[in-house]
């Protein structure tokens, strides 16, 4: 880039300070978020498949794990919020917490479905009472 | 789940009036994500499991020891368990 300052030509210049550092950190965080969220979803789905011993059940039960991120990040981008470091950090944390709660409920659900020997609807009712606390 | 979500969400909302905009936004977005995560695990997942798609999960293997007191001998199908009986049976077997 060429710039005329005080009669002499400047062929290049560096932007210094905290702003480019912050910008680069934010860009790196955003790209790593985009790369790591699908990876985390795949890893969680594989873990669910191993736990439930069924590919379809594993995929089915990992859907509520991405629901909070889809809703909140979708609403944020709809309202025009710019993603910053604080918002980016929340994505993976929320995914972990959602999966934790799903595993709690699924454990109760499996206990109920094994004890009652009834269908999923009834087991859901029994496990829901315990898990709602 | 409800209690932990309430405690965590309310404590993260304390970050909202922070003077640093980054921290404040982190606080309320995290609280919103926790609320939606609670909704998805307490409402969405049971609704999915109880719906027609829940038949996928009915074949999942059961690893826990079935309490004999809940089953009638002689191959008779077990009587329907009540929620209190289920809670007591689960409490005796541990979590």
Coordinates of C-alpha atoms in Angstrom, one line a residue, chain A:
Chain A
X1 CA 0.0 0.0 0.0
X2 CA 1.4 3.4 -0.9
X3 CA 0.8 6.5 1.0
X4 CA 2.1 10.0 0.5
X5 CA 3.1 11.6 3.8
X6 CA 5.2 14.7 4.1
X7 CA 6.5 14.4 0.6
X8 CA 8.0 11.0 0.9
X9 CA 6.5 7.7 -0.2
X10 CA 5.8 5.0 2.3
X11 CA 5.6 1.6 0.8
X12 CA 4.2 -0.4 3.8
X13 CA 3.1 0.1 7.4
X14 CA 2.2 -2.1 10.4
X15 CA -0.8 -1.5 12.6
X16 CA 0.3 -1.9 16.2
X17 CA -1.5 -1.9 19.6
X18 CA -4.1 -4.1 21.2
X19 CA -6.7 -3.7 18.4
X20 CA -5.1 -6.0 15.8
X21 CA -4.2 -8.5 18.6
X22 CA -7.8 -8.6 19.8
X23 CA -9.0 -8.9 16.2
X24 CA -6.7 -11.8 15.4
X25 CA -7.7 -13.6 18.6
X26 CA -11.4 -13.1 17.8
X27 CA -11.0 -14.4 14.3
X28 CA -9.0 -17.4 15.5
X29 CA -11.7 -18.1 18.1
X30 CA -14.5 -17.9 15.5
X31 CA -12.8 -20.2 13.1
X32 CA -12.0 -22.7 15.9
X33 CA -15.6 -22.5 17.1
X34 CA -16.9 -23.3 13.6
X35 CA -14.4 -26.2 13.4
X36 CA -14.9 -27.6 16.9
X37 CA -18.7 -27.5 17.3
X38 CA -19.4 -30.1 14.6
X39 CA -16.5 -32.2 15.9
X40 CA -17.9 -32.1 19.4
X41 CA -21.4 -33.0 18.1
X42 CA -19.9 -36.0 16.2
X43 CA -17.9 -37.1 19.3
X44 CA -21.0 -36.8 21.5
X45 CA -23.1 -38.7 19.0
X46 CA -20.5 -41.5 18.9
X47 CA -20.4 -41.7 22.7
X48 CA -24.2 -41.8 22.8
X49 CA -24.2 -44.6 20.2
X50 CA -21.8 -46.6 22.3
X51 CA -23.8 -46.0 25.4
X52 CA -27.2 -46.8 23.9
X53 CA -25.7 -49.6 21.7
X54 CA -27.7 -48.2 18.8
X55 CA -26.7 -45.9 16.0
X56 CA -30.2 -44.4 15.5
X57 CA -30.8 -44.0 19.2
X58 CA -27.5 -42.2 19.6
X59 CA -28.2 -39.8 16.8
X60 CA -31.7 -39.3 18.1
X61 CA -30.7 -38.5 21.7
X62 CA -27.9 -36.1 20.7
X63 CA -30.4 -33.8 18.9
X64 CA -31.5 -32.0 22.1
X65 CA -27.8 -31.3 22.7
X66 CA -27.5 -28.9 19.8
X67 CA -31.0 -27.4 20.3
X68 CA -30.0 -24.7 22.8
X69 CA -27.0 -23.5 20.6
X70 CA -29.2 -23.5 17.5
X71 CA -31.9 -21.5 19.2
X72 CA -29.8 -18.9 21.1
X73 CA -27.2 -18.4 18.4
X74 CA -29.9 -18.2 15.7
X75 CA -31.8 -15.6 17.7
X76 CA -28.6 -13.6 18.3
X77 CA -27.8 -13.5 14.6
X78 CA -31.4 -12.7 13.7
X79 CA -31.3 -9.7 16.1
X80 CA -28.0 -8.7 14.5
X81 CA -25.6 -9.2 17.4
X82 CA -22.0 -9.4 16.5
X83 CA -20.2 -12.5 17.8
X84 CA -17.5 -11.6 20.3
X85 CA -15.3 -13.7 22.5
X86 CA -17.7 -13.8 25.4
X87 CA -20.5 -15.2 23.2
X88 CA -18.2 -17.6 21.5
X89 CA -17.1 -19.1 24.8
X90 CA -20.6 -20.0 25.7
X91 CA -21.3 -22.3 22.8
X92 CA -19.2 -25.3 23.9
X93 CA -20.0 -24.8 27.6
X94 CA -23.8 -24.9 26.9
X95 CA -23.4 -27.9 24.7
X96 CA -21.6 -29.8 27.5
X97 CA -24.3 -28.8 30.1
X98 CA -27.1 -29.8 27.7
X99 CA -25.5 -33.2 27.1
X100 CA -25.0 -33.7 30.8
X101 CA -28.7 -33.1 31.5
X102 CA -29.7 -35.4 28.6
X103 CA -27.6 -38.2 30.1
X104 CA -29.2 -37.7 33.5
X105 CA -32.6 -38.0 32.0
X106 CA -31.7 -40.9 29.8
X107 CA -30.2 -42.8 32.8
X108 CA -33.5 -42.4 34.7
X109 CA -35.4 -43.3 31.5
X110 CA -33.4 -46.5 31.1
X111 CA -34.0 -47.5 34.7
X112 CA -37.7 -46.9 34.3
X113 CA -38.0 -48.7 31.0
X114 CA -36.2 -51.7 32.5
X115 CA -38.2 -51.9 35.6
X116 CA -41.6 -51.2 34.3
X117 CA -41.3 -53.2 31.1
X118 CA -43.7 -50.8 29.5
X119 CA -43.4 -48.5 26.5
X120 CA -41.4 -45.3 26.1
X121 CA -44.3 -43.1 26.9
X122 CA -45.0 -44.5 30.3
X123 CA -41.3 -44.8 31.1
X124 CA -40.9 -41.1 30.2
X125 CA -43.7 -40.2 32.7
X126 CA -41.9 -42.1 35.5
X127 CA -38.4 -40.9 34.7
X128 CA -39.6 -37.3 34.2
X129 CA -41.0 -37.1 37.7
X130 CA -37.6 -38.1 39.2
X131 CA -35.5 -36.0 36.8
X132 CA -37.5 -32.8 37.0
X133 CA -36.1 -31.9 40.4

